[in-house]
CSV table of C-alpha atoms in Angstrom, one decimal:
chain,number,residue,atom,x,y,z
A,1,GLY,CA,108.8,15.4,-87.1
A,2,GLN,CA,107.4,18.8,-86.3
A,3,GLN,CA,104.7,18.6,-83.6
A,4,LEU,CA,102.7,21.0,-81.5
A,5,ASN,CA,101.4,19.6,-78.2
A,6,GLN,CA,98.6,21.3,-76.4
A,7,SER,CA,97.5,20.9,-72.8
A,8,PRO,CA,95.2,20.3,-71.3
A,9,GLN,CA,93.3,18.3,-73.8
A,10,SER,CA,90.0,19.4,-72.4
A,11,MET,CA,88.7,21.7,-69.6
A,12,PHE,CA,85.3,22.0,-67.9
A,13,ILE,CA,85.1,25.2,-65.9
A,14,GLN,CA,82.6,27.4,-64.2
A,15,GLU,CA,81.4,30.6,-65.8
A,16,GLY,CA,83.5,33.5,-64.5
A,17,GLU,CA,86.7,31.5,-64.0
A,18,ASP,CA,90.0,32.2,-65.7
A,19,VAL,CA,91.4,29.7,-68.1
A,20,SER,CA,94.9,28.9,-69.1
A,21,MET,CA,96.1,26.6,-71.8
A,22,ASN,CA,99.5,26.1,-73.5
A,23,CYS,CA,101.2,24.8,-76.5
A,24,THR,CA,104.7,23.4,-76.7
A,25,SER,CA,107.0,22.2,-79.4
A,26,SER,CA,110.4,20.5,-79.7
A,27,SER,CA,111.3,22.9,-82.5
A,28,ILE,CA,111.6,26.7,-82.7
A,29,PHE,CA,108.7,28.8,-84.1
A,30,ASN,CA,108.9,32.4,-85.4
A,31,THR,CA,105.2,32.9,-85.3
A,32,TRP,CA,102.5,31.5,-82.9
A,33,LEU,CA,98.8,31.7,-83.8
A,34,TRP,CA,95.8,30.9,-81.6
A,35,TYR,CA,92.5,29.9,-83.3
A,36,LYS,CA,89.1,29.1,-81.9
A,37,GLN,CA,86.8,26.7,-83.7
A,38,ASP,CA,83.1,26.4,-82.9
A,39,PRO,CA,81.2,23.2,-83.9
A,40,GLY,CA,80.5,23.1,-87.6
A,41,GLU,CA,82.6,26.2,-88.3
A,42,GLY,CA,86.1,26.8,-89.5
A,43,PRO,CA,88.9,28.1,-87.2
A,44,VAL,CA,88.8,31.8,-86.4
A,45,LEU,CA,92.1,33.6,-85.7
A,46,LEU,CA,92.2,35.1,-82.1
A,47,ILE,CA,95.7,36.3,-81.6
A,48,ALA,CA,98.9,36.3,-83.6
A,49,LEU,CA,102.4,36.5,-82.0
A,50,TYR,CA,105.5,37.4,-84.0
A,51,LYS,CA,108.3,38.0,-81.5
A,52,ALA,CA,109.8,36.0,-78.6
A,53,GLY,CA,108.5,37.3,-75.3
A,54,GLU,CA,105.7,39.2,-76.9
A,55,LEU,CA,102.5,39.5,-74.8
A,56,THR,CA,99.4,40.4,-76.7
A,57,SER,CA,95.8,40.9,-75.6
A,58,ASN,CA,92.5,40.8,-77.5
A,59,GLY,CA,89.7,41.7,-75.1
A,60,ARG,CA,89.6,39.0,-72.4
A,61,LEU,CA,92.2,36.9,-74.2
A,62,THR,CA,95.9,37.2,-73.6
A,63,ALA,CA,98.6,35.2,-75.3
A,64,GLN,CA,102.4,35.1,-74.9
A,65,PHE,CA,105.2,34.0,-77.2
A,66,GLY,CA,107.6,32.0,-75.0
A,67,ILE,CA,111.2,33.3,-74.7
A,68,THR,CA,112.6,30.0,-75.9
A,69,ARG,CA,110.3,30.2,-79.0
A,70,LYS,CA,109.2,26.7,-78.3
A,71,ASP,CA,106.0,27.5,-76.4
A,72,SER,CA,103.1,29.8,-76.1
A,73,PHE,CA,100.2,30.1,-73.7
A,74,LEU,CA,96.7,31.5,-74.0
A,75,ASN,CA,94.7,32.9,-71.1
A,76,ILE,CA,91.0,33.7,-71.0
A,77,SER,CA,89.8,35.8,-68.1
A,78,ALA,CA,86.3,35.8,-66.6
A,79,SER,CA,85.0,33.0,-69.0
A,80,ILE,CA,81.5,33.2,-70.4
A,81,PRO,CA,79.4,30.5,-72.1
A,82,SER,CA,80.3,31.7,-75.6
A,83,ASP,CA,83.9,30.9,-74.9
A,84,VAL,CA,83.0,27.2,-75.4
A,85,GLY,CA,84.8,25.7,-78.3
A,86,ILE,CA,88.1,24.1,-79.4
A,87,TYR,CA,91.2,26.3,-79.1
A,88,PHE,CA,94.1,25.5,-81.4
A,89,CYS,CA,97.6,26.8,-81.5
A,90,ALA,CA,99.4,26.9,-84.8
A,91,GLY,CA,102.7,27.9,-86.4
A,92,PRO,CA,104.4,27.9,-89.7
A,93,ILE,CA,105.4,24.5,-91.1
A,94,PHE,CA,109.2,24.1,-90.8
A,95,GLY,CA,110.9,25.3,-93.9
A,96,SER,CA,107.8,26.9,-95.3
A,97,GLY,CA,109.1,30.5,-94.8
A,98,ASN,CA,106.4,33.0,-94.8
A,99,THR,CA,104.0,31.1,-97.1
A,100,GLY,CA,101.4,30.8,-94.4
A,101,LYS,CA,101.3,27.0,-94.4
A,102,LEU,CA,100.5,26.0,-90.9
A,103,ILE,CA,100.9,23.1,-88.5
A,104,PHE,CA,98.2,22.9,-85.8
A,105,GLY,CA,98.1,21.4,-82.3
A,106,GLN,CA,95.5,18.8,-81.5
A,107,GLY,CA,93.3,21.4,-79.7
A,108,THR,CA,92.0,22.1,-76.2
A,109,THR,CA,88.3,21.7,-75.8
A,110,LEU,CA,86.8,24.2,-73.4
A,111,GLN,CA,83.4,23.7,-71.8
A,112,VAL,CA,81.8,26.4,-69.6
A,113,LYS,CA,79.2,25.7,-67.0
A,114,PRO,CA,76.8,28.6,-66.5
B,1,GLY,CA,82.5,38.1,-100.7
B,2,ALA,CA,82.6,38.9,-97.0
B,3,GLY,CA,84.3,35.6,-96.1
B,4,VAL,CA,85.6,32.3,-97.4
B,5,SER,CA,82.8,30.3,-98.8
B,6,GLN,CA,82.8,26.5,-99.2
B,7,SER,CA,80.3,24.3,-100.9
B,8,PRO,CA,78.8,21.9,-100.4
B,9,ARG,CA,78.7,22.1,-96.6
B,10,TYR,CA,78.0,18.4,-96.3
B,11,LYS,CA,78.7,15.6,-98.8
B,12,VAL,CA,78.0,11.9,-98.5
B,13,ALA,CA,79.7,9.8,-101.1
B,14,LYS,CA,79.7,6.1,-101.7
B,15,ARG,CA,83.1,4.4,-101.6
B,16,GLY,CA,84.6,4.7,-105.1
B,17,GLN,CA,82.7,7.8,-106.1
B,18,ASP,CA,84.5,10.9,-107.2
B,19,VAL,CA,83.8,14.2,-105.4
B,20,ALA,CA,84.6,17.9,-106.0
B,21,LEU,CA,84.7,20.4,-103.2
B,22,ARG,CA,84.6,24.1,-104.0
B,23,CYS,CA,86.2,27.1,-102.3
B,24,ASP,CA,85.4,30.8,-103.0
B,25,PRO,CA,88.2,32.8,-101.2
B,26,ILE,CA,87.9,36.3,-100.1
B,27,SER,CA,88.1,38.6,-103.1
B,28,GLY,CA,91.7,39.7,-103.9
B,29,HIS,CA,93.3,37.1,-101.6
B,30,VAL,CA,96.5,35.8,-103.2
B,31,SER,CA,97.1,32.8,-101.1
B,32,LEU,CA,94.8,29.8,-100.8
B,33,PHE,CA,95.2,26.8,-98.7
B,34,TRP,CA,93.4,23.4,-98.3
B,35,TYR,CA,93.5,21.6,-95.0
B,36,GLN,CA,92.0,18.2,-93.9
B,37,GLN,CA,90.6,17.9,-90.4
B,38,ALA,CA,89.9,14.4,-89.0
B,39,LEU,CA,87.4,14.1,-86.1
B,40,GLY,CA,89.0,15.3,-82.9
B,41,GLN,CA,92.2,16.5,-84.6
B,42,GLY,CA,93.6,19.8,-85.7
B,43,PRO,CA,93.6,20.7,-89.4
B,44,GLU,CA,96.4,19.2,-91.5
B,45,PHE,CA,97.9,21.0,-94.5
B,46,LEU,CA,97.1,19.6,-97.9
B,47,THR,CA,98.1,22.1,-100.6
B,48,TYR,CA,98.8,25.8,-101.2
B,49,PHE,CA,98.2,28.1,-104.1
B,50,GLN,CA,99.6,31.6,-104.8
B,51,ASN,CA,97.3,33.0,-107.4
B,52,GLU,CA,96.8,30.3,-109.9
B,53,ALA,CA,100.1,28.5,-109.2
B,54,GLN,CA,100.0,25.5,-107.0
B,55,LEU,CA,103.3,26.0,-105.1
B,56,ASP,CA,103.1,23.1,-102.7
B,57,LYS,CA,101.0,19.9,-102.8
B,58,SER,CA,103.2,18.0,-100.3
B,59,GLY,CA,100.3,17.3,-97.9
B,60,LEU,CA,98.0,15.6,-100.4
B,61,PRO,CA,97.7,12.1,-99.0
B,62,SER,CA,97.6,10.2,-102.4
B,63,ASP,CA,97.4,10.7,-106.1
B,64,ARG,CA,93.6,10.4,-105.8
B,65,PHE,CA,93.6,14.0,-104.5
B,66,PHE,CA,93.9,16.8,-107.0
B,67,ALA,CA,93.4,20.6,-106.5
B,68,GLU,CA,93.2,23.4,-109.0
B,69,ARG,CA,92.7,27.2,-109.0
B,70,PRO,CA,92.8,28.0,-112.8
B,71,GLU,CA,92.0,31.7,-112.6
B,72,GLY,CA,93.6,32.5,-109.3
B,73,SER,CA,90.3,32.8,-107.4
B,74,VAL,CA,87.9,29.9,-107.0
B,75,SER,CA,89.6,26.6,-106.1
B,76,THR,CA,88.3,23.0,-106.4
B,77,LEU,CA,89.6,20.0,-104.5
B,78,LYS,CA,88.8,16.8,-106.2
B,79,ILE,CA,89.0,13.3,-104.7
B,80,GLN,CA,88.8,10.4,-107.0
B,81,ARG,CA,87.6,6.9,-106.0
B,82,THR,CA,86.9,8.0,-102.5
B,83,GLN,CA,87.8,5.7,-99.6
B,84,GLN,CA,86.4,5.6,-96.0
B,85,GLU,CA,89.6,7.1,-94.7
B,86,ASP,CA,88.9,10.2,-96.8
B,87,SER,CA,86.0,11.0,-94.4
B,88,ALA,CA,86.9,14.3,-92.8
B,89,VAL,CA,86.2,18.0,-92.8
B,90,TYR,CA,88.0,19.8,-95.7
B,91,LEU,CA,88.8,23.4,-94.9
B,92,CYS,CA,89.8,26.1,-97.3
B,93,ALA,CA,91.6,29.3,-96.1
B,94,SER,CA,92.8,32.4,-97.9
B,95,SER,CA,95.0,35.3,-97.1
B,96,LEU,CA,95.9,38.6,-98.7
B,97,THR,CA,99.6,38.2,-98.4
B,98,THR,CA,101.9,35.3,-97.7
B,99,MET,CA,102.1,36.0,-94.0
B,100,ALA,CA,100.4,33.5,-91.6
B,101,GLY,CA,96.9,34.2,-90.3
B,102,ALA,CA,94.6,33.1,-93.0
B,103,PHE,CA,90.8,33.3,-92.9
B,104,PHE,CA,89.1,29.9,-92.9
B,105,GLY,CA,85.8,28.8,-94.5
B,106,GLN,CA,83.2,26.8,-92.7
B,107,GLY,CA,84.5,23.6,-94.3
B,108,THR,CA,82.9,20.7,-96.2
B,109,ARG,CA,82.2,17.6,-94.1
B,110,LEU,CA,82.8,14.6,-96.3
B,111,THR,CA,81.4,11.2,-95.2
B,112,VAL,CA,82.3,8.2,-97.3
B,113,VAL,CA,80.0,5.2,-96.8
């Protein structure tokens, strides 16, 4: 079935370091979304990508929609303690059109050491 | 309201008890989604409404799960005869259009004991 695989599963980095995580799928996606979830909160949308090859930035965050449409990556530059959380990639469930029904990866947990 | 509001934030239910989880979406948002998030996992789709119409309930795990949105705004997810495997965070999300990128509420953490 449709699956999103995120790597790494977890990261423990020093404050100020850059972070890179990615998301891959065996099926093609037309939209890639990156969310961040803090403990006890719901996911918050960080970046949305709608076109193969698209590179989009949001402050210190940069995400790219892979050319094959089967992958995406998220980079965080100069990490700070508040970047701690779980990062999820997500995309439309196959066959759901533009309804907004999403499938999520299993998440990358980021911990930042001050 | 300013964001998606869910209540209660936490619910402990005895096995076999019925529960009702409430979602107040952002005012004017047409689409409303319910997701289930098990510990250490990403959210999984349960059901989807467009206004008051439930267009997709393919993700509901059993017929003990029921969702409604009678007036196209507030939605309730009801779980009958709760089981331990129902323990999870239940997330509600809403969006203005049918495009992806919905806003999520804080979730209701359900623990069945």
